[in-house]
């Protein structure tokens, strides 16, 4: 009898310590982002936006302490796969959040998803993983890549522009971008230019624009390309003369360099730092206080990714039951900085898209501001090819 | 295609050529005189641009910032020469390439730590921020005219130094046969240091001048370095005249190719395929030029005398 009691007591104690160990076991999250090279300023926003949400929650998500490993993918798929694999092999990974670029996502998706971890993309939203290649453990807190370009095409069409000059870098995303624009814009394409990815000087393209006098210019020139183009655009005296629509060309990551040259130029996005809701106001002021720059969509989407994980882990009571956790993720029951946010069957969001315009704030900093809504509850066209329900 | 557009594109080509010349001049001297492959030359161009951002921001004056940036670029160049390059002159080319490539990685990362990864910019000086109206109402930025002018002035100055001064004579002699110059009792180390410092300053100057029109970002020197190598191969290694001619050829071919290749191909192709072929072909064009030059005149168009 006494022996039995001792046993059960011991077993009970054991169970108790095991349970408390369970509760104390940290949520293991890998943040994969580009932190070296010219695109590092985007990757830093992803890392910092995610960290800000975790810090705001006292180092916990869903009430569970978080252990974050930041992985620099160097924007090289082979490097990314190597680092992500060794991170996964280190054992029991709950979430991988990342990356910024679609080509990196293509490389790391399989090893991450095969391990049973959830993959949350805070930026990359390729069509390949939205349709047939969708996966039940893959969620995107940004948008499907095509959609941003379509915003500008739709706007150009709605404005009644007849002749458009469109330019993008000569690689796959550039071609997808111009195809996305043309999906909604039905007017004449004066010229469709594919510039080398290493272009520095767009003077010759600008001279052509000035001489062909299109009604509107659409550009997809991310990072340094956009900085060069926009500065030279203003120096060539085109600012304010020809409407300038763009995707990923004027945003908070490039505005510190473009400054006044970008004021009045348009982009397309799902959010802007002046979005009129309480959570955005709090987020922007906290981010600026912590990192001294105006947060862009990259930081915002990473922040939303953290809040999504927070809501799901809380609802599922931990990460033990994957099915419960997945169902909680799908509900997207968190307060997005965008306000409205829900997931489609393929794990991509259904949300509103806006035309955003660059403005100079009273404190001298630059940011994008919402100009008008272009799409309401817009779902990507690839979801119908996804087998998930 | 109009005359106005053609003129603008030629100006753009010239301007790219001038920028390339400023970088290539230092590279070709260092390569020609010292037989030293300095891959880190592009990084010195980048440093020039970053120093411009800092000093123009601090002083609020473009000219003052330019002077300070040049002085700082010179100091950094001399420090690098003293600490690193000096120990590589006697080594073979592979060691030089490896060491200077390492320096590219190091300095690109250092720049990111000091100035941050996001692209930066410099405003065009107020006085030069206007435009000049050309034919057909096409505007051309005043600053770019100034850039072309400044580049031509530097080219003239270089010509004067190389052709008319004693140091220039030693330079030419060094480019033709460095051991002989040394044997004649010239302090070749000192000459090397002068050449190197001067080359660094030219690259820095190019960086400062480019800062108002291009985005200042880590790695910006890497692209221009490749073009600068094309320039010196086309022009002839060690030859300033060759670098000048080569730079203008590369600048013009690249710019005109990019602007008119599409229209040219559209004469006998459908628009989409002309677009695809044009984009591919125009970015290949300068390398085709280089290959042709290598085939016809392997020593370059205007090689340094006595070098084969």
XYZ file of C-alpha atoms in Angstrom:
697
model
C 0.000 0.000 0.000
C 2.660 2.371 1.096
C 4.740 1.293 -1.827
C 1.854 1.946 -4.195
C 1.330 5.359 -2.718
C 4.972 6.190 -3.128
C 4.814 5.041 -6.710
C 1.751 7.024 -7.578
C 3.154 10.020 -5.753
C 6.352 9.655 -7.680
C 4.486 9.228 -10.932
C 2.370 12.235 -10.104
C 5.411 14.318 -9.348
C 6.992 13.151 -12.535
C 3.893 14.068 -14.499
C 3.864 17.427 -12.773
C 7.445 18.258 -13.665
C 6.849 17.004 -17.196
C 3.789 19.223 -17.500
C 5.629 22.263 -16.213
C 8.509 21.498 -18.549
C 5.942 21.339 -21.351
C 4.578 24.733 -20.371
C 8.026 26.215 -20.080
C 9.310 24.779 -23.335
C 9.884 27.692 -25.636
C 8.215 28.170 -29.004
C 11.012 27.550 -31.478
C 10.829 29.965 -34.406
C 13.287 30.552 -37.221
C 13.176 33.932 -38.952
C 14.686 33.573 -42.419
C 15.495 36.908 -43.978
C 18.080 38.576 -46.167
C 20.484 40.545 -43.983
C 23.452 41.006 -46.286
C 23.712 42.484 -49.761
C 21.786 45.336 -51.356
C 18.394 43.918 -50.270
C 19.355 43.811 -46.600
C 17.242 46.841 -45.723
C 14.110 44.829 -46.598
C 15.274 41.848 -44.583
C 16.044 43.980 -41.561
C 12.456 45.271 -41.607
C 11.140 41.708 -41.564
C 13.411 40.735 -38.687
C 12.677 43.909 -36.710
C 8.928 43.908 -37.364
C 8.668 40.354 -36.067
C 10.852 41.095 -33.057
C 8.789 44.173 -32.223
C 5.626 42.080 -31.936
C 7.385 39.545 -29.720
C 8.815 42.288 -27.510
C 5.411 43.920 -27.240
C 4.048 40.617 -25.925
C 6.762 40.401 -23.302
C 8.894 37.884 -25.213
C 5.966 35.488 -25.588
C 3.569 34.502 -28.362
C 0.275 32.932 -27.324
C 1.519 33.010 -23.733
C 4.502 30.773 -24.534
C 8.081 32.100 -24.309
C 9.654 32.435 -27.739
C 13.081 31.356 -28.845
C 13.911 33.114 -32.125
C 16.772 32.096 -34.385
C 17.518 34.668 -37.085
C 18.858 33.114 -40.277
C 20.468 35.259 -42.969
C 19.619 33.720 -46.356
C 22.070 36.086 -48.123
C 19.569 36.068 -51.018
C 21.241 32.881 -52.233
C 18.941 29.841 -52.513
C 21.736 27.329 -51.898
C 22.933 29.165 -48.786
C 19.349 29.483 -47.553
C 18.631 25.764 -47.932
C 21.828 24.804 -46.144
C 21.205 27.076 -43.173
C 17.499 26.236 -42.919
C 18.179 22.489 -43.058
C 20.703 22.635 -40.266
C 18.281 24.742 -38.220
C 15.528 22.165 -38.731
C 17.901 19.343 -37.890
C 18.589 21.045 -34.566
C 15.194 19.649 -33.547
C 11.519 20.418 -32.941
C 10.989 23.612 -34.898
C 7.464 25.018 -34.569
C 7.476 27.858 -37.080
C 9.681 29.186 -39.822
C 8.896 32.797 -40.715
C 10.355 34.054 -43.977
C 11.713 34.865 -46.426
C 11.574 38.180 -48.310
C 12.195 36.862 -51.828
C 10.213 34.279 -53.771
C 13.239 32.451 -55.140
C 14.419 31.793 -51.578
C 10.941 30.612 -50.619
C 11.015 28.151 -53.499
C 14.234 26.727 -52.105
C 13.341 26.450 -48.412
C 9.637 25.515 -48.626
C 10.138 21.789 -49.094
C 12.636 21.130 -46.278
C 10.586 23.238 -43.859
C 7.203 21.736 -44.726
C 8.577 18.177 -44.857
C 9.767 18.602 -41.279
C 6.191 19.264 -40.180
C 6.860 22.865 -39.168
C 4.546 25.678 -40.222
C 5.935 28.069 -42.812
C 4.670 31.644 -42.633
C 5.805 33.939 -45.407
C 5.886 37.592 -44.357
C 6.509 38.831 -47.889
C 7.095 36.359 -50.718
C 3.835 35.190 -52.292
C 4.658 33.309 -55.483
C 1.934 31.965 -57.781
C 3.552 28.515 -57.686
C 2.532 27.994 -54.070
C -0.880 29.622 -54.431
C -2.307 27.172 -56.956
C -1.467 23.495 -57.408
C 1.574 23.795 -55.159
C -0.354 25.023 -52.120
C 0.309 23.337 -48.769
C -1.804 23.026 -45.635
C 1.028 24.243 -43.384
C 1.943 27.218 -45.562
C 0.490 30.663 -44.867
C 1.206 34.058 -46.363
C 0.690 37.297 -44.449
C 1.512 39.576 -47.372
C -0.300 39.042 -50.691
C 0.040 37.008 -53.847
C 2.821 38.678 -55.883
C 0.697 39.348 -58.997
C -1.861 41.351 -57.061
C 0.278 44.398 -56.355
C 1.029 44.881 -60.049
C -2.632 44.364 -60.891
C -3.575 47.226 -58.558
C -1.712 49.667 -60.774
C -3.038 48.128 -63.987
C -6.588 48.416 -62.697
C -6.030 51.991 -61.564
C -4.509 52.994 -64.923
C -7.468 51.429 -66.709
C -10.007 53.106 -64.400
C -8.342 56.466 -64.920
C -8.846 56.097 -68.661
C -5.167 56.292 -69.549
C -4.687 55.314 -73.177
C -0.928 54.935 -73.674
C 1.400 53.372 -71.128
C 5.169 53.018 -70.980
C 6.080 50.066 -68.781
C 9.488 49.029 -67.458
C 10.806 46.192 -65.279
C 14.092 44.343 -64.744
C 14.920 41.547 -67.159
C 14.128 38.507 -64.977
C 11.141 36.339 -64.142
C 9.562 38.618 -61.529
C 9.901 41.530 -63.948
C 8.048 39.649 -66.647
C 5.349 38.575 -64.170
C 5.006 42.178 -63.068
C 4.361 43.600 -66.519
C 2.019 40.694 -67.289
C 0.105 41.517 -64.099
C -0.190 45.159 -65.112
C -1.414 44.250 -68.584
C -4.028 41.869 -67.158
C -6.095 44.933 -66.203
C -4.727 47.680 -68.429
C -6.210 47.403 -71.897
C -4.779 50.533 -73.528
C -1.830 50.800 -75.885
C 1.607 49.796 -74.587
C 3.931 52.415 -76.070
C 6.982 50.455 -75.037
C 7.700 47.511 -72.792
C 11.246 47.704 -71.505
C 13.235 45.011 -69.734
C 16.279 46.652 -68.172
C 19.285 44.622 -66.974
C 19.106 43.851 -63.235
C 22.400 45.665 -62.799
C 21.212 48.907 -64.440
C 22.500 52.020 -62.777
C 21.611 54.744 -65.203
C 18.136 55.028 -66.727
C 18.861 58.248 -68.586
C 18.334 56.600 -71.959
C 14.952 55.170 -70.918
C 13.915 58.516 -69.493
C 14.842 60.253 -72.724
C 12.622 57.797 -74.554
C 9.761 58.429 -72.157
C 10.146 62.163 -72.644
C 10.055 61.795 -76.406
C 7.186 59.281 -76.666
C 5.046 61.236 -74.150
C 2.919 58.385 -72.743
C -0.193 59.076 -70.605
C 1.220 57.016 -67.784
C 4.401 55.197 -66.771
C 4.375 51.945 -64.833
C 7.617 50.770 -63.257
C 8.596 47.732 -61.218
C 12.135 48.600 -60.148
C 12.833 47.294 -56.653
C 15.586 48.530 -54.332
C 18.499 50.481 -55.760
C 17.072 50.309 -59.284
C 14.077 52.323 -58.126
C 16.234 54.809 -56.257
C 18.213 55.492 -59.403
C 15.154 55.666 -61.633
C 13.182 57.984 -59.377
C 16.068 60.387 -58.775
C 16.794 60.555 -62.477
C 13.076 60.869 -63.244
C 12.923 64.021 -61.169
C 16.225 65.343 -62.534
C 14.933 64.873 -66.077
C 12.076 67.208 -65.186
C 9.383 64.519 -65.504
C 8.113 64.706 -61.904
C 4.540 65.957 -61.900
C 4.302 65.874 -65.699
C 3.549 62.218 -66.389
C 1.638 60.091 -63.841
C 4.062 57.587 -62.335
C 2.646 54.276 -61.114
C 4.916 51.679 -59.591
C 5.208 48.492 -57.603
C 7.962 48.027 -54.987
C 9.724 51.074 -56.408
C 8.739 53.786 -53.940
C 8.323 52.362 -50.438
C 9.655 53.003 -46.949
C 12.838 51.068 -47.724
C 13.784 53.331 -50.650
C 12.228 56.651 -49.624
C 15.084 57.702 -47.314
C 17.247 57.775 -50.449
C 14.664 59.089 -52.926
C 13.286 61.804 -50.639
C 11.670 64.762 -52.420
C 12.177 63.168 -55.829
C 9.539 60.554 -54.961
C 6.851 62.845 -53.550
C 3.625 62.471 -55.497
C 4.575 59.145 -57.090
C 2.181 56.222 -56.765
C 2.558 52.644 -55.621
C 0.218 49.794 -54.796
C 0.003 48.125 -51.367
C -2.290 46.605 -48.773
C -1.243 48.976 -46.013
C 0.516 52.276 -45.432
C 1.969 53.806 -42.263
C -0.874 56.350 -42.140
C -3.596 53.681 -42.161
C -6.356 54.958 -39.942
C -6.557 52.479 -37.070
C -5.299 52.403 -33.505
C -3.046 49.358 -33.917
C -1.191 50.934 -36.856
C -0.612 54.168 -34.946
C 0.833 52.225 -32.015
C 2.928 50.019 -34.307
C 4.409 52.893 -36.314
C 5.366 54.925 -33.266
C 6.853 51.896 -31.495
C 8.816 50.896 -34.601
C 10.141 54.398 -35.167
C 11.160 54.669 -31.531
C 12.993 51.341 -31.653
C 14.619 51.438 -35.102
C 14.644 55.146 -36.072
C 13.076 54.585 -39.503
C 9.526 54.602 -40.847
C 8.298 50.978 -41.133
C 7.240 49.736 -44.540
C 5.056 46.865 -45.657
C 7.876 44.388 -44.965
C 7.914 45.234 -41.262
C 4.131 45.387 -41.129
C 3.668 41.942 -42.679
C 6.248 40.402 -40.348
C 4.487 42.021 -37.398
C 1.198 40.551 -38.599
C 2.885 37.155 -38.959
C 3.901 37.294 -35.295
C 0.404 38.364 -34.248
C -1.043 35.504 -36.307
C 1.184 32.986 -34.518
C 0.267 34.608 -31.196
C -3.458 34.177 -31.852
C -3.157 30.592 -33.087
C -0.918 29.325 -30.291
C -3.251 30.914 -27.761
C -6.358 29.373 -29.332
C -4.799 25.923 -29.711
C -3.333 25.983 -26.200
C 0.228 25.382 -27.356
C 1.760 23.647 -30.325
C 1.133 20.035 -29.267
C -1.889 19.456 -31.484
C -0.895 20.379 -35.038
C -4.414 20.028 -36.435
C -5.826 22.317 -33.806
C -3.019 24.786 -34.431
C -3.606 24.704 -38.191
C -7.321 25.319 -37.744
C -6.515 28.250 -35.458
C -4.068 29.701 -37.974
C -6.667 29.470 -40.739
C -9.110 31.497 -38.662
C -6.640 34.412 -38.648
C -8.247 35.620 -35.464
C -5.862 38.489 -34.775
C -5.973 42.254 -35.111
C -4.124 42.894 -38.340
C -2.505 46.273 -38.847
C -4.472 46.289 -42.103
C -7.766 46.002 -40.235
C -9.519 43.439 -42.415
C -7.636 40.178 -42.939
C -8.727 36.633 -43.662
C -7.219 33.586 -45.314
C -8.341 31.994 -48.561
C -8.344 28.201 -48.913
C -4.770 28.289 -50.237
C -3.363 30.092 -47.190
C -3.066 33.414 -49.002
C -4.979 36.444 -47.701
C -8.211 37.894 -49.029
C -7.897 41.616 -48.446
C -8.234 45.164 -49.757
C -5.622 46.798 -51.985
C -4.909 50.485 -52.155
C -3.231 52.987 -54.378
C -0.634 54.658 -52.167
C 1.049 57.994 -52.734
C 4.399 59.225 -51.415
C 4.198 62.197 -49.071
C 6.525 64.189 -46.871
C 5.499 64.224 -43.243
C 5.558 67.238 -40.965
C 8.717 65.903 -39.284
C 10.547 65.806 -42.623
C 10.453 62.024 -43.033
C 8.865 60.373 -46.047
C 6.183 57.714 -46.156
C 3.537 56.244 -48.427
C -0.038 57.251 -47.714
C -3.273 55.678 -48.793
C -4.755 57.494 -51.784
C -7.720 55.301 -52.691
C -8.998 51.752 -52.519
C -8.578 49.842 -55.782
C -9.652 46.291 -54.889
C -12.024 45.155 -52.129
C -11.725 41.664 -50.612
C -9.491 40.689 -53.469
C -8.524 37.012 -53.696
C -5.761 35.809 -55.952
C -6.784 33.986 -59.143
C -4.643 30.914 -58.403
C -6.643 29.763 -55.362
C -9.088 27.822 -57.545
C -6.239 25.467 -58.569
C -5.478 24.647 -54.949
C -6.856 21.299 -53.718
C -7.155 22.433 -50.080
C -10.577 23.165 -48.664
C 13.203 58.143 -83.442
C 13.962 61.847 -83.572
C 17.154 63.864 -83.763
C 16.500 65.204 -80.287
C 16.273 61.714 -78.847
C 19.435 60.670 -80.662
C 21.324 63.680 -79.273
C 20.149 62.944 -75.732
C 21.159 59.323 -76.039
C 24.601 60.283 -77.324
C 24.971 62.635 -74.359
C 23.915 59.826 -72.034
C 26.455 57.530 -73.644
C 29.166 60.151 -73.266
C 28.273 60.663 -69.651
C 28.444 56.938 -68.866
C 31.719 56.819 -70.773
C 33.185 59.671 -68.733
C 32.217 57.984 -65.489
C 33.782 54.742 -66.682
C 36.899 56.584 -67.762
C 37.425 58.055 -64.299
C 37.290 54.588 -62.763
C 39.195 52.845 -65.548
C 42.029 55.410 -65.631
C 43.173 54.478 -62.138
C 42.647 50.795 -62.790
C 44.635 50.789 -66.005
C 47.521 52.754 -64.447
C 47.765 50.449 -61.474
C 47.487 47.423 -63.718
C 49.816 48.787 -66.403
C 52.539 50.348 -64.276
C 52.484 48.083 -61.263
C 51.263 44.891 -62.907
C 48.845 44.728 -60.021
C 45.251 43.535 -60.413
C 43.222 45.591 -57.995
C 39.684 44.237 -57.869
C 39.054 46.536 -54.926
C 39.182 49.541 -57.238
C 35.389 49.487 -57.564
C 35.094 49.619 -53.798
C 37.076 52.860 -53.834
C 34.475 54.283 -56.194
C 31.786 53.220 -53.724
C 33.710 54.763 -50.821
C 33.905 58.027 -52.756
C 30.122 58.065 -53.058
C 29.578 57.252 -49.378
C 32.109 59.872 -48.291
C 30.225 62.356 -50.456
C 26.992 61.479 -48.647
C 28.652 62.123 -45.298
C 30.651 65.243 -46.092
C 28.046 66.964 -48.246
C 25.549 66.233 -45.506
C 27.885 67.659 -42.856
C 29.009 70.775 -44.680
C 25.848 71.442 -46.685
C 28.028 72.431 -49.626
C 28.724 70.250 -52.630
C 32.147 71.713 -53.400
C 33.372 71.565 -49.824
C 31.998 68.031 -49.504
C 33.725 67.065 -52.747
C 37.072 68.357 -51.496
C 36.758 66.623 -48.140
C 35.565 63.379 -49.734
C 38.513 63.411 -52.135
C 40.947 63.995 -49.290
C 39.375 61.192 -47.267
C 39.364 58.845 -50.284
C 43.058 59.606 -50.753
C 43.811 58.880 -47.107
C 41.901 55.606 -47.193
C 43.672 54.659 -50.418
C 47.075 55.380 -48.914
C 46.213 53.454 -45.779
C 45.130 50.452 -47.843
C 48.295 50.694 -49.933
C 50.436 50.801 -46.816
C 48.609 48.029 -44.973
C 47.686 45.603 -47.716
C 48.573 46.292 -51.338
C 52.250 46.975 -50.674
C 52.653 43.378 -49.577
C 51.046 42.032 -52.720
C 53.094 43.693 -55.473
C 55.613 40.865 -55.570
C 53.000 38.126 -55.446
C 51.449 36.533 -58.509
C 48.131 37.582 -59.983
C 46.094 34.873 -58.265
C 47.159 36.080 -54.806
C 46.348 39.648 -55.787
C 42.918 38.707 -57.075
C 42.132 36.694 -53.958
C 43.336 39.357 -51.556
C 41.615 42.249 -53.293
C 38.429 40.237 -53.703
C 38.526 39.639 -49.962
C 38.864 43.372 -49.553
C 35.689 43.899 -51.618
C 33.730 41.655 -49.261
C 35.244 43.299 -46.216
C 34.645 46.873 -47.328
C 31.127 46.203 -48.639
C 30.260 44.826 -45.221
C 32.065 47.640 -43.419
C 30.127 50.219 -45.417
C 26.918 48.487 -44.413
C 27.905 48.646 -40.756
C 28.818 52.317 -40.903
C 26.129 53.698 -43.214
C 23.449 50.989 -43.114
C 22.185 48.689 -45.841
C 19.490 50.951 -47.259
C 20.395 53.008 -50.329
C 21.375 56.617 -49.622
C 21.462 59.668 -51.812
C 23.005 63.060 -52.329
C 20.997 66.004 -53.593
C 22.086 67.657 -56.819
C 23.706 71.007 -55.956
C 21.053 73.747 -56.055
C 22.826 75.734 -58.754
C 22.955 72.772 -61.137
C 19.558 71.232 -60.450
C 17.915 72.722 -63.533
C 17.505 71.391 -67.022
C 18.728 72.424 -70.420
C 16.136 72.341 -73.163
C 17.282 70.523 -76.276
C 15.523 69.897 -79.568
C 11.902 68.675 -79.546
C 11.392 69.986 -76.019
C 13.501 67.202 -74.497
C 15.119 68.290 -71.249
C 18.613 67.324 -70.228
C 19.738 67.764 -66.606
C 22.339 70.510 -66.167
C 24.222 68.382 -63.667
C 24.926 65.753 -66.301
C 26.455 68.396 -68.556
C 28.651 69.433 -65.656
C 29.600 65.816 -65.077
C 30.638 65.430 -68.701
C 32.575 68.703 -68.505
C 34.314 67.756 -65.267
C 35.247 64.362 -66.675
C 36.690 65.925 -69.812
C 38.656 68.396 -67.676
C 40.102 65.540 -65.632
C 40.958 63.701 -68.841
C 42.785 66.793 -70.120
C 44.620 67.158 -66.831
C 45.636 63.505 -66.956
C 46.822 63.886 -70.513
C 48.925 66.849 -69.448
C 50.430 65.023 -66.492
C 51.165 61.848 -68.391
C 52.515 63.482 -71.553
C 54.145 66.679 -70.326
C 55.552 66.158 -66.842
C 58.478 64.239 -65.470
C 56.259 62.063 -63.293
C 54.191 61.310 -66.366
C 57.276 60.300 -68.252
C 58.202 57.878 -65.481
C 54.661 56.571 -65.548
C 54.825 55.861 -69.246
C 58.220 54.289 -68.810
C 56.882 52.208 -65.936
C 53.959 51.033 -68.029
C 56.338 49.920 -70.774
C 59.024 48.325 -68.647
C 58.925 48.718 -64.881
C 62.115 46.744 -64.007
C 64.136 48.942 -66.371
C 62.810 52.117 -64.730
C 63.822 50.696 -61.401
C 67.240 49.743 -62.724
C 67.771 53.338 -63.830
C 67.632 54.430 -60.216
C 64.043 55.604 -59.941
C 62.393 54.919 -56.600
C 59.767 52.569 -57.984
C 58.044 52.201 -54.604
C 57.413 55.917 -54.458
C 56.212 55.934 -58.034
C 53.864 53.064 -57.260
C 52.482 54.921 -54.296
C 51.851 58.045 -56.355
C 50.149 56.019 -59.074
C 48.062 54.195 -56.571
C 47.037 57.290 -54.641
C 46.134 59.059 -57.831
C 44.082 56.123 -59.119
C 42.242 55.912 -55.834
C 41.422 59.579 -55.960
C 40.097 59.314 -59.506
C 37.819 56.452 -58.508
C 36.720 58.436 -55.472
C 36.068 61.448 -57.691
C 33.911 59.305 -59.985
C 31.991 58.099 -56.930
C 31.387 61.614 -55.647
C 30.263 62.850 -59.062
C 27.952 59.845 -59.526
C 26.371 60.160 -56.074
C 23.780 62.794 -57.038
C 22.458 60.769 -59.986
C 22.850 57.187 -58.775
C 21.745 55.505 -55.579
C 24.559 55.115 -53.082
C 24.414 51.524 -51.870
C 26.695 48.692 -50.778
C 28.090 46.842 -53.770
C 27.570 49.738 -56.179
C 31.234 49.509 -57.155
C 31.036 45.894 -58.264
C 29.084 46.516 -61.457
C 31.196 49.428 -62.517
C 34.369 47.444 -61.864
C 33.362 44.855 -64.461
C 32.632 47.587 -66.987
C 35.956 49.244 -66.143
C 37.774 45.997 -66.910
C 35.975 45.801 -70.235
C 37.120 49.372 -70.892
C 40.788 48.700 -70.218
C 40.761 45.507 -72.233
C 39.200 47.349 -75.164
C 41.501 50.356 -74.780
C 44.735 48.553 -74.038
C 46.169 47.849 -70.618
C 48.242 50.629 -69.063
C 47.196 53.230 -71.598
C 45.344 56.346 -70.457
C 44.444 57.250 -74.028
C 43.182 53.727 -74.497
C 41.081 53.985 -71.348
C 39.556 57.226 -72.609
C 38.688 55.862 -76.035
C 37.591 52.520 -74.612
C 35.357 54.194 -72.026
C 33.615 56.331 -74.620
C 33.110 53.318 -76.897
C 31.681 51.208 -74.072
C 29.487 54.057 -72.831
C 28.100 54.860 -76.263
C 27.629 51.262 -77.389
C 25.850 50.327 -74.179
C 23.540 53.343 -74.135
C 22.726 53.445 -77.833
C 22.317 49.680 -77.897
C 19.860 49.780 -75.062
C 17.837 52.585 -76.551
C 17.698 51.682 -80.212
C 18.179 47.908 -80.403
C 14.444 47.295 -79.993
C 13.488 49.694 -82.760
C 16.154 48.262 -85.000
C 15.045 44.663 -84.492
C 11.399 45.602 -84.911
C 12.111 46.361 -88.561
C 12.317 42.654 -89.271
C 10.778 40.957 -86.200
C 7.459 40.928 -84.385
C 7.272 43.310 -81.415
C 7.400 40.731 -78.559
C 10.323 38.790 -79.970
C 12.158 42.014 -80.826
C 11.680 43.034 -77.209
C 13.074 39.794 -75.820
C 15.966 39.637 -78.285
C 16.666 43.345 -77.904
C 16.895 43.163 -74.127
C 19.251 40.195 -74.295
C 21.336 41.518 -77.155
C 21.766 45.046 -75.834
C 23.154 43.830 -72.521
C 25.581 41.590 -74.419
C 26.697 44.272 -76.818
C 29.718 45.629 -74.937
C 31.039 42.120 -74.385
C 30.689 41.435 -78.084
C 32.715 44.589 -78.704
C 35.336 43.382 -76.250
C 35.499 39.949 -77.864
C 35.872 41.513 -81.292
C 38.667 43.795 -80.110
C 40.435 40.870 -78.457
C 40.166 38.926 -81.682
C 41.354 41.678 -84.014
C 43.769 43.543 -81.749
C 44.542 41.420 -78.683
C 46.682 44.194 -77.169
C 43.753 46.659 -77.236
C 42.953 49.616 -79.468
C 45.580 52.028 -78.117
C 48.054 49.971 -76.097
C 50.832 51.517 -73.998
C 53.957 51.775 -76.092
C 56.467 48.956 -75.907
C 54.024 46.573 -74.297
C 53.004 43.452 -76.060
